[in-house]
PQR file of N, CA, C, O and H, with PARSE charges and radii, in Angstrom:
ATOM      1  N   MET A   1      -0.995 -28.851   9.043 -0.4000 1.5000
ATOM      2  CA  MET A   1       0.115 -28.494   9.221 -0.0000 2.0000
ATOM      3  C   MET A   1       0.513 -28.280  10.611  0.5500 1.7000
ATOM      4  O   MET A   1       1.473 -28.886  11.087 -0.5500 1.4000
ATOM      5  N   ARG A   2      -0.364 -27.227  11.459 -0.4000 1.5000
ATOM      6  CA  ARG A   2      -0.360 -27.117  12.804 -0.0000 2.0000
ATOM      7  C   ARG A   2      -0.648 -27.996  13.679  0.5500 1.7000
ATOM      8  O   ARG A   2      -0.288 -27.895  14.852 -0.5500 1.4000
ATOM      9  H   ARG A   2      -1.144 -26.734  11.072  0.4000 1.0000
ATOM     10  N   ALA A   3      -1.397 -29.060  13.173 -0.4000 1.5000
ATOM     11  CA  ALA A   3      -1.676 -30.044  13.956 -0.0000 2.0000
ATOM     12  C   ALA A   3      -0.465 -31.237  14.098  0.5500 1.7000
ATOM     13  O   ALA A   3      -0.283 -32.020  15.030 -0.5500 1.4000
ATOM     14  H   ALA A   3      -1.689 -29.143  12.221  0.4000 1.0000
ATOM     15  N   THR A   4       0.296 -31.081  12.822 -0.4000 1.5000
ATOM     16  CA  THR A   4       1.430 -31.834  12.844 -0.0000 2.0000
ATOM     17  C   THR A   4       2.425 -31.572  13.660  0.5500 1.7000
ATOM     18  O   THR A   4       3.078 -32.350  14.356 -0.5500 1.4000
ATOM     19  H   THR A   4       0.148 -30.444  12.065  0.4000 1.0000
ATOM     20  N   ALA A   5       2.537 -29.985  13.487 -0.4000 1.5000
ATOM     21  CA  ALA A   5       3.411 -29.321  14.424 -0.0000 2.0000
ATOM     22  C   ALA A   5       3.264 -29.640  16.136  0.5500 1.7000
ATOM     23  O   ALA A   5       4.152 -29.926  16.939 -0.5500 1.4000
ATOM     24  H   ALA A   5       2.007 -29.353  12.921  0.4000 1.0000
ATOM     25  N   ARG A   6       1.978 -29.493  16.318 -0.4000 1.5000
ATOM     26  CA  ARG A   6       1.583 -29.973  17.683 -0.0000 2.0000
ATOM     27  C   ARG A   6       1.550 -31.149  18.275  0.5500 1.7000
ATOM     28  O   ARG A   6       1.646 -31.269  19.496 -0.5500 1.4000
ATOM     29  H   ARG A   6       1.257 -29.260  15.665  0.4000 1.0000
ATOM     30  N   ASP A   7       1.412 -32.118  17.472 -0.4000 1.5000
ATOM     31  CA  ASP A   7       1.818 -33.653  17.683 -0.0000 2.0000
ATOM     32  C   ASP A   7       3.144 -33.817  17.791  0.5500 1.7000
ATOM     33  O   ASP A   7       3.526 -34.791  18.440 -0.5500 1.4000
ATOM     34  H   ASP A   7       1.334 -32.020  16.479  0.4000 1.0000
ATOM     35  N   ALA A   8       4.064 -32.990  17.236 -0.4000 1.5000
ATOM     36  CA  ALA A   8       5.370 -33.284  17.193 -0.0000 2.0000
ATOM     37  C   ALA A   8       6.152 -32.609  18.464  0.5500 1.7000
ATOM     38  O   ALA A   8       7.369 -32.541  18.638 -0.5500 1.4000
ATOM     39  H   ALA A   8       3.754 -32.200  16.708  0.4000 1.0000
ATOM     40  N   GLY A   9       4.967 -32.073  19.404 -0.4000 1.5000
ATOM     41  CA  GLY A   9       5.501 -31.102  20.488 -0.0000 2.0000
ATOM     42  C   GLY A   9       6.250 -29.779  19.984  0.5500 1.7000
ATOM     43  O   GLY A   9       7.005 -29.160  20.733 -0.5500 1.4000
ATOM     44  H   GLY A   9       3.979 -32.129  19.263  0.4000 1.0000
ATOM     45  N   ARG A  10       6.027 -29.444  18.852 -0.4000 1.5000
ATOM     46  CA  ARG A  10       6.601 -27.914  18.354 -0.0000 2.0000
ATOM     47  C   ARG A  10       5.174 -27.036  18.702  0.5500 1.7000
ATOM     48  O   ARG A  10       4.050 -27.460  18.970 -0.5500 1.4000
ATOM     49  H   ARG A  10       5.414 -29.947  18.244  0.4000 1.0000
ATOM     50  N   ASP A  11       5.663 -25.699  18.591 -0.4000 1.5000
ATOM     51  CA  ASP A  11       4.673 -24.634  18.760 -0.0000 2.0000
ATOM     52  C   ASP A  11       3.895 -24.476  17.439  0.5500 1.7000
ATOM     53  O   ASP A  11       4.545 -24.118  16.456 -0.5500 1.4000
ATOM     54  H   ASP A  11       6.576 -25.354  18.372  0.4000 1.0000
ATOM     55  N   PRO A  12       2.648 -24.691  17.315 -0.5600 1.5000
ATOM     56  CA  PRO A  12       2.263 -24.327  15.884  0.2800 2.0000
ATOM     57  C   PRO A  12       1.688 -23.024  15.728  0.5500 1.7000
ATOM     58  O   PRO A  12       1.006 -22.802  14.728 -0.5500 1.4000
ATOM     59  N   GLY A  13       1.908 -21.982  16.739 -0.4000 1.5000
ATOM     60  CA  GLY A  13       1.952 -20.815  16.310 -0.0000 2.0000
ATOM     61  C   GLY A  13       3.032 -20.133  15.723  0.5500 1.7000
ATOM     62  O   GLY A  13       2.931 -19.045  15.156 -0.5500 1.4000
ATOM     63  H   GLY A  13       2.461 -22.163  17.552  0.4000 1.0000
ATOM     64  N   ALA A  14       4.209 -20.869  15.883 -0.4000 1.5000
ATOM     65  CA  ALA A  14       5.363 -20.170  15.304 -0.0000 2.0000
ATOM     66  C   ALA A  14       5.451 -20.581  13.836  0.5500 1.7000
ATOM     67  O   ALA A  14       6.370 -20.141  13.144 -0.5500 1.4000
ATOM     68  H   ALA A  14       4.292 -21.753  16.343  0.4000 1.0000
ATOM     69  N   LEU A  15       4.577 -21.368  13.358 -0.4000 1.5000
ATOM     70  CA  LEU A  15       4.576 -21.366  11.695 -0.0000 2.0000
ATOM     71  C   LEU A  15       4.150 -20.163  11.187  0.5500 1.7000
ATOM     72  O   LEU A  15       3.343 -19.506  11.845 -0.5500 1.4000
ATOM     73  H   LEU A  15       3.831 -21.726  13.919  0.4000 1.0000
ATOM     74  N   GLU A  16       4.535 -19.781  10.178 -0.4000 1.5000
ATOM     75  CA  GLU A  16       4.097 -18.782   9.385 -0.0000 2.0000
ATOM     76  C   GLU A  16       3.975 -19.362   7.729  0.5500 1.7000
ATOM     77  O   GLU A  16       4.914 -19.853   7.102 -0.5500 1.4000
ATOM     78  H   GLU A  16       5.190 -20.315   9.644  0.4000 1.0000
ATOM     79  N   VAL A  17       2.852 -19.206   7.317 -0.4000 1.5000
ATOM     80  CA  VAL A  17       2.212 -19.641   6.078 -0.0000 2.0000
ATOM     81  C   VAL A  17       2.585 -18.409   4.934  0.5500 1.7000
ATOM     82  O   VAL A  17       2.384 -17.224   5.201 -0.5500 1.4000
ATOM     83  H   VAL A  17       2.089 -18.807   7.827  0.4000 1.0000
ATOM     84  N   THR A  18       3.078 -18.802   3.803 -0.4000 1.5000
ATOM     85  CA  THR A  18       3.119 -17.894   2.635 -0.0000 2.0000
ATOM     86  C   THR A  18       2.497 -18.444   1.370  0.5500 1.7000
ATOM     87  O   THR A  18       2.796 -19.610   1.114 -0.5500 1.4000
ATOM     88  H   THR A  18       3.241 -19.765   3.586  0.4000 1.0000
ATOM     89  N   ARG A  19       1.766 -17.881   0.615 -0.4000 1.5000
ATOM     90  CA  ARG A  19       1.098 -18.137  -0.346 -0.0000 2.0000
ATOM     91  C   ARG A  19       0.981 -17.259  -1.457  0.5500 1.7000
ATOM     92  O   ARG A  19       0.689 -16.084  -1.239 -0.5500 1.4000
ATOM     93  H   ARG A  19       1.522 -16.933   0.823  0.4000 1.0000
ATOM     94  N   TRP A  20       1.210 -17.760  -2.905 -0.4000 1.5000
ATOM     95  CA  TRP A  20       1.090 -16.707  -3.937 -0.0000 2.0000
ATOM     96  C   TRP A  20      -0.433 -16.157  -3.999  0.5500 1.7000
ATOM     97  O   TRP A  20      -1.441 -16.735  -3.590 -0.5500 1.4000
ATOM     98  H   TRP A  20       1.446 -18.715  -3.083  0.4000 1.0000
ATOM     99  N   GLY A  21      -0.350 -15.093  -4.519 -0.4000 1.5000
ATOM    100  CA  GLY A  21      -1.746 -14.526  -4.950 -0.0000 2.0000
ATOM    101  C   GLY A  21      -1.367 -13.697  -6.265  0.5500 1.7000
ATOM    102  O   GLY A  21      -0.330 -13.790  -6.923 -0.5500 1.4000
ATOM    103  H   GLY A  21       0.468 -14.623  -4.851  0.4000 1.0000
ATOM    104  N   SER A  22      -2.534 -12.813  -6.494 -0.4000 1.5000
ATOM    105  CA  SER A  22      -2.440 -12.112  -7.775 -0.0000 2.0000
ATOM    106  C   SER A  22      -2.742 -10.715  -7.794  0.5500 1.7000
ATOM    107  O   SER A  22      -3.558 -10.441  -6.914 -0.5500 1.4000
ATOM    108  H   SER A  22      -3.376 -12.738  -5.960  0.4000 1.0000
ATOM    109  N   VAL A  23      -2.396  -9.768  -8.450 -0.4000 1.5000
ATOM    110  CA  VAL A  23      -2.563  -8.322  -8.017 -0.0000 2.0000
ATOM    111  C   VAL A  23      -4.361  -8.052  -8.369  0.5500 1.7000
ATOM    112  O   VAL A  23      -4.777  -6.906  -8.196 -0.5500 1.4000
ATOM    113  H   VAL A  23      -1.733  -9.991  -9.165  0.4000 1.0000
ATOM    114  N   ASP A  24      -5.251  -9.026  -8.803 -0.4000 1.5000
ATOM    115  CA  ASP A  24      -6.585  -8.936  -9.102 -0.0000 2.0000
ATOM    116  C   ASP A  24      -7.303  -9.185  -7.976  0.5500 1.7000
ATOM    117  O   ASP A  24      -8.516  -8.986  -7.906 -0.5500 1.4000
ATOM    118  H   ASP A  24      -4.913  -9.957  -8.943  0.4000 1.0000
ATOM    119  N   MET A  25      -6.358  -9.783  -6.722 -0.4000 1.5000
ATOM    120  CA  MET A  25      -7.361 -10.423  -5.638 -0.0000 2.0000
ATOM    121  C   MET A  25      -8.250  -9.111  -4.961  0.5500 1.7000
ATOM    122  O   MET A  25      -7.929  -7.923  -4.948 -0.5500 1.4000
ATOM    123  H   MET A  25      -5.373  -9.945  -6.779  0.4000 1.0000
ATOM    124  N   THR A  26      -9.252  -9.643  -4.507 -0.4000 1.5000
ATOM    125  CA  THR A  26     -10.238  -8.865  -3.677 -0.0000 2.0000
ATOM    126  C   THR A  26      -9.807  -8.765  -2.292  0.5500 1.7000
ATOM    127  O   THR A  26      -8.846  -9.391  -1.844 -0.5500 1.4000
ATOM    128  H   THR A  26      -9.513 -10.608  -4.517  0.4000 1.0000
ATOM    129  N   ALA A  27     -10.501  -8.003  -1.654 -0.4000 1.5000
ATOM    130  CA  ALA A  27     -10.363  -7.740  -0.173 -0.0000 2.0000
ATOM    131  C   ALA A  27     -10.763  -9.070   0.380  0.5500 1.7000
ATOM    132  O   ALA A  27      -9.966  -9.665   1.105 -0.5500 1.4000
ATOM    133  H   ALA A  27     -11.281  -7.495  -2.018  0.4000 1.0000
ATOM    134  N   ASP A  28     -12.084  -9.653   0.064 -0.4000 1.5000
ATOM    135  CA  ASP A  28     -12.545 -10.917   0.244 -0.0000 2.0000
ATOM    136  C   ASP A  28     -11.822 -12.091   0.007  0.5500 1.7000
ATOM    137  O   ASP A  28     -11.838 -13.085   0.733 -0.5500 1.4000
ATOM    138  H   ASP A  28     -12.731  -9.169  -0.525  0.4000 1.0000
ATOM    139  N   HIS A  29     -11.194 -11.951  -1.015 -0.4000 1.5000
ATOM    140  CA  HIS A  29     -10.279 -13.415  -1.135 -0.0000 2.0000
ATOM    141  C   HIS A  29      -8.909 -13.168  -0.177  0.5500 1.7000
ATOM    142  O   HIS A  29      -8.339 -14.079   0.422 -0.5500 1.4000
ATOM    143  H   HIS A  29     -11.181 -11.144  -1.605  0.4000 1.0000
ATOM    144  N   VAL A  30      -8.596 -12.092  -0.160 -0.4000 1.5000
ATOM    145  CA  VAL A  30      -7.484 -11.769   0.699 -0.0000 2.0000
ATOM    146  C   VAL A  30      -7.680 -12.157   2.427  0.5500 1.7000
ATOM    147  O   VAL A  30      -6.796 -12.558   3.184 -0.5500 1.4000
ATOM    148  H   VAL A  30      -9.060 -11.352  -0.647  0.4000 1.0000
ATOM    149  N   ALA A  31      -9.077 -11.903   2.740 -0.4000 1.5000
ATOM    150  CA  ALA A  31      -9.602 -12.169   3.888 -0.0000 2.0000
ATOM    151  C   ALA A  31      -9.941 -13.737   4.218  0.5500 1.7000
ATOM    152  O   ALA A  31      -9.800 -14.272   5.318 -0.5500 1.4000
ATOM    153  H   ALA A  31      -9.795 -11.578   2.126  0.4000 1.0000
ATOM    154  N   HIS A  32     -10.405 -14.335   3.055 -0.4000 1.5000
ATOM    155  CA  HIS A  32     -10.620 -15.899   2.971 -0.0000 2.0000
ATOM    156  C   HIS A  32      -9.293 -16.371   3.253  0.5500 1.7000
ATOM    157  O   HIS A  32      -9.208 -17.350   3.995 -0.5500 1.4000
ATOM    158  H   HIS A  32     -10.520 -13.901   2.161  0.4000 1.0000
ATOM    159  N   GLU A  33      -8.098 -15.787   2.736 -0.4000 1.5000
ATOM    160  CA  GLU A  33      -6.799 -16.789   2.820 -0.0000 2.0000
ATOM    161  C   GLU A  33      -6.091 -16.555   4.342  0.5500 1.7000
ATOM    162  O   GLU A  33      -5.312 -17.262   4.981 -0.5500 1.4000
ATOM    163  H   GLU A  33      -8.167 -14.992   2.133  0.4000 1.0000
ATOM    164  N   ALA A  34      -6.680 -15.318   4.617 -0.4000 1.5000
ATOM    165  CA  ALA A  34      -6.134 -15.145   6.138 -0.0000 2.0000
ATOM    166  C   ALA A  34      -7.015 -15.896   7.064  0.5500 1.7000
ATOM    167  O   ALA A  34      -6.450 -16.221   8.109 -0.5500 1.4000
ATOM    168  H   ALA A  34      -7.313 -14.744   4.098  0.4000 1.0000
ATOM    169  N   GLY A  35      -8.229 -16.247   6.951 -0.4000 1.5000
ATOM    170  CA  GLY A  35      -9.149 -17.147   7.500 -0.0000 2.0000
ATOM    171  C   GLY A  35      -8.594 -18.617   7.706  0.5500 1.7000
ATOM    172  O   GLY A  35      -8.775 -19.378   8.657 -0.5500 1.4000
ATOM    173  H   GLY A  35      -8.688 -15.983   6.103  0.4000 1.0000
ATOM    174  N   ARG A  36      -7.829 -18.809   6.483 -0.4000 1.5000
ATOM    175  CA  ARG A  36      -7.324 -20.341   6.336 -0.0000 2.0000
ATOM    176  C   ARG A  36      -5.879 -20.417   7.194  0.5500 1.7000
ATOM    177  O   ARG A  36      -5.245 -21.459   7.360 -0.5500 1.4000
ATOM    178  H   ARG A  36      -7.681 -18.191   5.711  0.4000 1.0000
ATOM    179  N   GLY A  37      -5.519 -19.185   7.667 -0.4000 1.5000
ATOM    180  CA  GLY A  37      -4.105 -19.273   8.386 -0.0000 2.0000
ATOM    181  C   GLY A  37      -2.972 -18.795   7.655  0.5500 1.7000
ATOM    182  O   GLY A  37      -1.824 -18.921   8.081 -0.5500 1.4000
ATOM    183  H   GLY A  37      -6.034 -18.339   7.531  0.4000 1.0000
ATOM    184  N   VAL A  38      -3.345 -18.089   6.246 -0.4000 1.5000
ATOM    185  CA  VAL A  38      -2.036 -17.545   5.541 -0.0000 2.0000
ATOM    186  C   VAL A  38      -1.959 -16.167   6.338  0.5500 1.7000
ATOM    187  O   VAL A  38      -2.936 -15.477   6.629 -0.5500 1.4000
ATOM    188  H   VAL A  38      -4.277 -17.986   5.900  0.4000 1.0000
ATOM    189  N   ASP A  39      -0.450 -15.849   6.683 -0.4000 1.5000
ATOM    190  CA  ASP A  39       0.217 -15.017   6.921 -0.0000 2.0000
ATOM    191  C   ASP A  39       0.598 -13.959   6.200  0.5500 1.7000
ATOM    192  O   ASP A  39       0.703 -12.795   6.585 -0.5500 1.4000
ATOM    193  H   ASP A  39       0.344 -16.409   6.447  0.4000 1.0000
ATOM    194  N   ARG A  40       0.831 -14.466   4.991 -0.4000 1.5000
ATOM    195  CA  ARG A  40       1.594 -13.477   3.909 -0.0000 2.0000
ATOM    196  C   ARG A  40       1.419 -13.843   2.188  0.5500 1.7000
ATOM    197  O   ARG A  40       1.754 -14.820   1.517 -0.5500 1.4000
ATOM    198  H   ARG A  40       0.746 -15.411   4.677  0.4000 1.0000
ATOM    199  N   LEU A  41       0.917 -12.909   1.950 -0.4000 1.5000
ATOM    200  CA  LEU A  41       0.707 -13.383   0.302 -0.0000 2.0000
ATOM    201  C   LEU A  41       1.756 -12.537  -0.598  0.5500 1.7000
ATOM    202  O   LEU A  41       2.090 -11.373  -0.374 -0.5500 1.4000
ATOM    203  H   LEU A  41       0.645 -12.116   2.495  0.4000 1.0000
ATOM    204  N   VAL A  42       2.211 -13.364  -1.671 -0.4000 1.5000
ATOM    205  CA  VAL A  42       3.379 -12.717  -2.356 -0.0000 2.0000
ATOM    206  C   VAL A  42       2.529 -12.706  -3.889  0.5500 1.7000
ATOM    207  O   VAL A  42       2.027 -13.627  -4.533 -0.5500 1.4000
ATOM    208  H   VAL A  42       1.940 -14.309  -1.853  0.4000 1.0000
ATOM    209  N   ILE A  43       2.607 -11.424  -4.110 -0.4000 1.5000
ATOM    210  CA  ILE A  43       2.152 -10.900  -5.573 -0.0000 2.0000
ATOM    211  C   ILE A  43       3.001 -10.459  -6.381  0.5500 1.7000
ATOM    212  O   ILE A  43       4.008  -9.873  -5.986 -0.5500 1.4000
ATOM    213  H   ILE A  43       3.015 -10.676  -3.587  0.4000 1.0000
ATOM    214  N   ALA A  44       2.733 -10.670  -7.676 -0.4000 1.5000
ATOM    215  CA  ALA A  44       3.525 -10.041  -8.743 -0.0000 2.0000
ATOM    216  C   ALA A  44       2.853  -9.253  -9.821  0.5500 1.7000
ATOM    217  O   ALA A  44       1.751  -9.721 -10.106 -0.5500 1.4000
ATOM    218  H   ALA A  44       1.914 -11.147  -7.996  0.4000 1.0000
ATOM    219  N   PRO A  45       3.136  -8.381 -10.383 -0.5600 1.5000
ATOM    220  CA  PRO A  45       2.187  -7.661 -11.364  0.2800 2.0000
ATOM    221  C   PRO A  45       2.370  -8.734 -12.497  0.5500 1.7000
ATOM    222  O   PRO A  45       3.204  -9.640 -12.500 -0.5500 1.4000
ATOM    223  N   ALA A  46       1.342  -8.430 -13.545 -0.4000 1.5000
ATOM    224  CA  ALA A  46       1.179  -9.171 -14.465 -0.0000 2.0000
ATOM    225  C   ALA A  46       1.685  -8.543 -16.036  0.5500 1.7000
ATOM    226  O   ALA A  46       1.425  -9.045 -17.129 -0.5500 1.4000
ATOM    227  H   ALA A  46       0.665  -7.694 -13.542  0.4000 1.0000
ATOM    228  N   SER A  47       2.413  -7.403 -15.784 -0.4000 1.5000
ATOM    229  CA  SER A  47       3.184  -6.862 -16.827 -0.0000 2.0000
ATOM    230  C   SER A  47       4.618  -6.718 -16.605  0.5500 1.7000
ATOM    231  O   SER A  47       5.142  -6.755 -15.492 -0.5500 1.4000
ATOM    232  H   SER A  47       2.624  -6.996 -14.896  0.4000 1.0000
ATOM    233  N   ALA A  48       5.412  -6.501 -18.044 -0.4000 1.5000
ATOM    234  CA  ALA A  48       6.741  -6.498 -18.062 -0.0000 2.0000
ATOM    235  C   ALA A  48       7.054  -5.197 -18.078  0.5500 1.7000
ATOM    236  O   ALA A  48       8.240  -4.972 -17.840 -0.5500 1.4000
ATOM    237  H   ALA A  48       4.986  -6.470 -18.948  0.4000 1.0000
ATOM    238  N   ASP A  49       6.191  -4.019 -18.336 -0.4000 1.5000
ATOM    239  CA  ASP A  49       6.590  -2.501 -18.411 -0.0000 2.0000
ATOM    240  C   ASP A  49       6.218  -2.161 -17.030  0.5500 1.7000
ATOM    241  O   ASP A  49       5.201  -2.322 -16.356 -0.5500 1.4000
ATOM    242  H   ASP A  49       5.227  -4.202 -18.529  0.4000 1.0000
ATOM    243  N   LEU A  50       7.679  -1.502 -16.779 -0.4000 1.5000
ATOM    244  CA  LEU A  50       7.736  -0.672 -15.176 -0.0000 2.0000
ATOM    245  C   LEU A  50       6.516  -0.005 -14.738  0.5500 1.7000
ATOM    246  O   LEU A  50       5.966  -0.145 -13.645 -0.5500 1.4000
ATOM    247  H   LEU A  50       8.506  -1.372 -17.327  0.4000 1.0000
ATOM    248  N   SER A  51       6.102   0.838 -15.840 -0.4000 1.5000
ATOM    249  CA  SER A  51       5.016   1.839 -15.605 -0.0000 2.0000
ATOM    250  C   SER A  51       3.681   1.059 -15.148  0.5500 1.7000
ATOM    251  O   SER A  51       3.009   1.359 -14.161 -0.5500 1.4000
ATOM    252  H   SER A  51       6.548   0.952 -16.728  0.4000 1.0000
ATOM    253  N   GLU A  52       3.391  -0.104 -16.134 -0.4000 1.5000
ATOM    254  CA  GLU A  52       2.226  -0.911 -15.824 -0.0000 2.0000
ATOM    255  C   GLU A  52       2.192  -1.600 -14.661  0.5500 1.7000
ATOM    256  O   GLU A  52       1.158  -1.814 -14.029 -0.5500 1.4000
ATOM    257  H   GLU A  52       3.936  -0.348 -16.936  0.4000 1.0000
ATOM    258  N   GLN A  53       3.684  -2.092 -14.231 -0.4000 1.5000
ATOM    259  CA  GLN A  53       3.614  -2.765 -12.952 -0.0000 2.0000
ATOM    260  C   GLN A  53       3.461  -1.694 -11.568  0.5500 1.7000
ATOM    261  O   GLN A  53       2.974  -2.001 -10.480 -0.5500 1.4000
ATOM    262  H   GLN A  53       4.524  -1.918 -14.745  0.4000 1.0000
ATOM    263  N   ARG A  54       3.907  -0.650 -11.883 -0.4000 1.5000
ATOM    264  CA  ARG A  54       3.486   0.371 -10.692 -0.0000 2.0000
ATOM    265  C   ARG A  54       2.115   0.847 -10.715  0.5500 1.7000
ATOM    266  O   ARG A  54       1.615   1.455  -9.769 -0.5500 1.4000
ATOM    267  H   ARG A  54       4.303  -0.400 -12.767  0.4000 1.0000
ATOM    268  N   ASP A  55       1.473   0.556 -11.852 -0.4000 1.5000
ATOM    269  CA  ASP A  55      -0.088   0.939 -12.014 -0.0000 2.0000
ATOM    270  C   ASP A  55      -0.688  -0.138 -11.222  0.5500 1.7000
ATOM    271  O   ASP A  55      -1.345   0.046 -10.198 -0.5500 1.4000
ATOM    272  H   ASP A  55       1.879   0.061 -12.621  0.4000 1.0000
ATOM    273  N   GLN A  56      -0.393  -1.415 -11.822 -0.4000 1.5000
ATOM    274  CA  GLN A  56      -0.948  -2.542 -10.823 -0.0000 2.0000
ATOM    275  C   GLN A  56      -0.832  -2.841  -9.565  0.5500 1.7000
ATOM    276  O   GLN A  56      -1.713  -3.374  -8.890 -0.5500 1.4000
ATOM    277  H   GLN A  56       0.140  -1.565 -12.654  0.4000 1.0000
ATOM    278  N   LEU A  57       0.350  -2.486  -9.154 -0.4000 1.5000
ATOM    279  CA  LEU A  57       0.679  -2.381  -7.620 -0.0000 2.0000
ATOM    280  C   LEU A  57       0.021  -1.246  -6.803  0.5500 1.7000
ATOM    281  O   LEU A  57      -0.283  -1.501  -5.638 -0.5500 1.4000
ATOM    282  H   LEU A  57       1.066  -2.053  -9.702  0.4000 1.0000
ATOM    283  N   THR A  58      -0.187  -0.209  -7.226 -0.4000 1.5000
ATOM    284  CA  THR A  58      -0.768   0.862  -6.631 -0.0000 2.0000
ATOM    285  C   THR A  58      -2.304   0.498  -6.651  0.5500 1.7000
ATOM    286  O   THR A  58      -2.939   0.515  -5.597 -0.5500 1.4000
ATOM    287  H   THR A  58       0.060  -0.002  -8.172  0.4000 1.0000
ATOM    288  N   ALA A  59      -2.801   0.225  -7.649 -0.4000 1.5000
ATOM    289  CA  ALA A  59      -4.379  -0.309  -7.856 -0.0000 2.0000
ATOM    290  C   ALA A  59      -4.510  -1.409  -6.911  0.5500 1.7000
ATOM    291  O   ALA A  59      -5.612  -1.357  -6.365 -0.5500 1.4000
ATOM    292  H   ALA A  59      -2.285   0.212  -8.506  0.4000 1.0000
ATOM    293  N   PHE A  60      -3.861  -2.298  -6.550 -0.4000 1.5000
ATOM    294  CA  PHE A  60      -3.867  -3.581  -5.456 -0.0000 2.0000
ATOM    295  C   PHE A  60      -3.936  -2.763  -4.107  0.5500 1.7000
ATOM    296  O   PHE A  60      -4.883  -2.898  -3.333 -0.5500 1.4000
ATOM    297  H   PHE A  60      -2.965  -2.340  -6.994  0.4000 1.0000
ATOM    298  N   ALA A  61      -2.790  -1.832  -3.849 -0.4000 1.5000
ATOM    299  CA  ALA A  61      -2.725  -1.214  -2.557 -0.0000 2.0000
ATOM    300  C   ALA A  61      -4.054  -0.447  -2.287  0.5500 1.7000
ATOM    301  O   ALA A  61      -4.613  -0.377  -1.192 -0.5500 1.4000
ATOM    302  H   ALA A  61      -2.021  -1.722  -4.478  0.4000 1.0000
ATOM    303  N   ASP A  62      -4.446   0.081  -3.381 -0.4000 1.5000
ATOM    304  CA  ASP A  62      -5.631   1.199  -3.214 -0.0000 2.0000
ATOM    305  C   ASP A  62      -6.948   0.191  -2.840  0.5500 1.7000
ATOM    306  O   ASP A  62      -7.592   0.425  -1.817 -0.5500 1.4000
ATOM    307  H   ASP A  62      -3.992   0.024  -4.270  0.4000 1.0000
ATOM    308  N   ARG A  63      -7.260  -0.784  -3.603 -0.4000 1.5000
ATOM    309  CA  ARG A  63      -8.158  -1.655  -3.555 -0.0000 2.0000
ATOM    310  C   ARG A  63      -8.304  -2.275  -1.880  0.5500 1.7000
ATOM    311  O   ARG A  63      -9.333  -2.298  -1.204 -0.5500 1.4000
ATOM    312  H   ARG A  63      -6.737  -0.973  -4.434  0.4000 1.0000
ATOM    313  N   LEU A  64      -7.228  -2.647  -1.576 -0.4000 1.5000
ATOM    314  CA  LEU A  64      -7.246  -3.238  -0.133 -0.0000 2.0000
ATOM    315  C   LEU A  64      -6.752  -2.398   0.786  0.5500 1.7000
ATOM    316  O   LEU A  64      -6.261  -2.816   1.835 -0.5500 1.4000
ATOM    317  H   LEU A  64      -6.392  -2.629  -2.126  0.4000 1.0000
ATOM    318  N   THR A  65      -6.818  -1.363   0.539 -0.4000 1.5000
ATOM    319  CA  THR A  65      -6.374   0.139   1.497 -0.0000 2.0000
ATOM    320  C   THR A  65      -5.219  -0.147   2.475  0.5500 1.7000
ATOM    321  O   THR A  65      -5.216   0.005   3.697 -0.5500 1.4000
ATOM    322  H   THR A  65      -7.217  -1.023  -0.313  0.4000 1.0000
ATOM    323  N   LEU A  66      -4.197  -0.615   1.633 -0.4000 1.5000
ATOM    324  CA  LEU A  66      -2.853  -0.808   2.180 -0.0000 2.0000
ATOM    325  C   LEU A  66      -1.787   0.302   2.312  0.5500 1.7000
ATOM    326  O   LEU A  66      -0.709   0.167   2.891 -0.5500 1.4000
ATOM    327  H   LEU A  66      -4.199  -0.739   0.640  0.4000 1.0000
ATOM    328  N   ARG A  67      -2.295   1.573   1.613 -0.4000 1.5000
ATOM    329  CA  ARG A  67      -1.603   2.729   1.599 -0.0000 2.0000
ATOM    330  C   ARG A  67      -2.379   4.075   2.143  0.5500 1.7000
ATOM    331  O   ARG A  67      -1.798   5.160   2.154 -0.5500 1.4000
ATOM    332  H   ARG A  67      -3.170   1.683   1.142  0.4000 1.0000
TER
END
């Protein structure tokens, strides 16, 4: 993708890459995605229950030291 942008005379650094992730991702997995050029991960809780969603997102943030 970046090579194609460069070949077309565009700024490859201006591209932002977004990928889907999951709430059970580890810090290593997130780092791996970042190493592949991913700028943003979109995650969604696996439960329909609001309390469980909050717990899952809090656990994710704690595991990745995001808060």
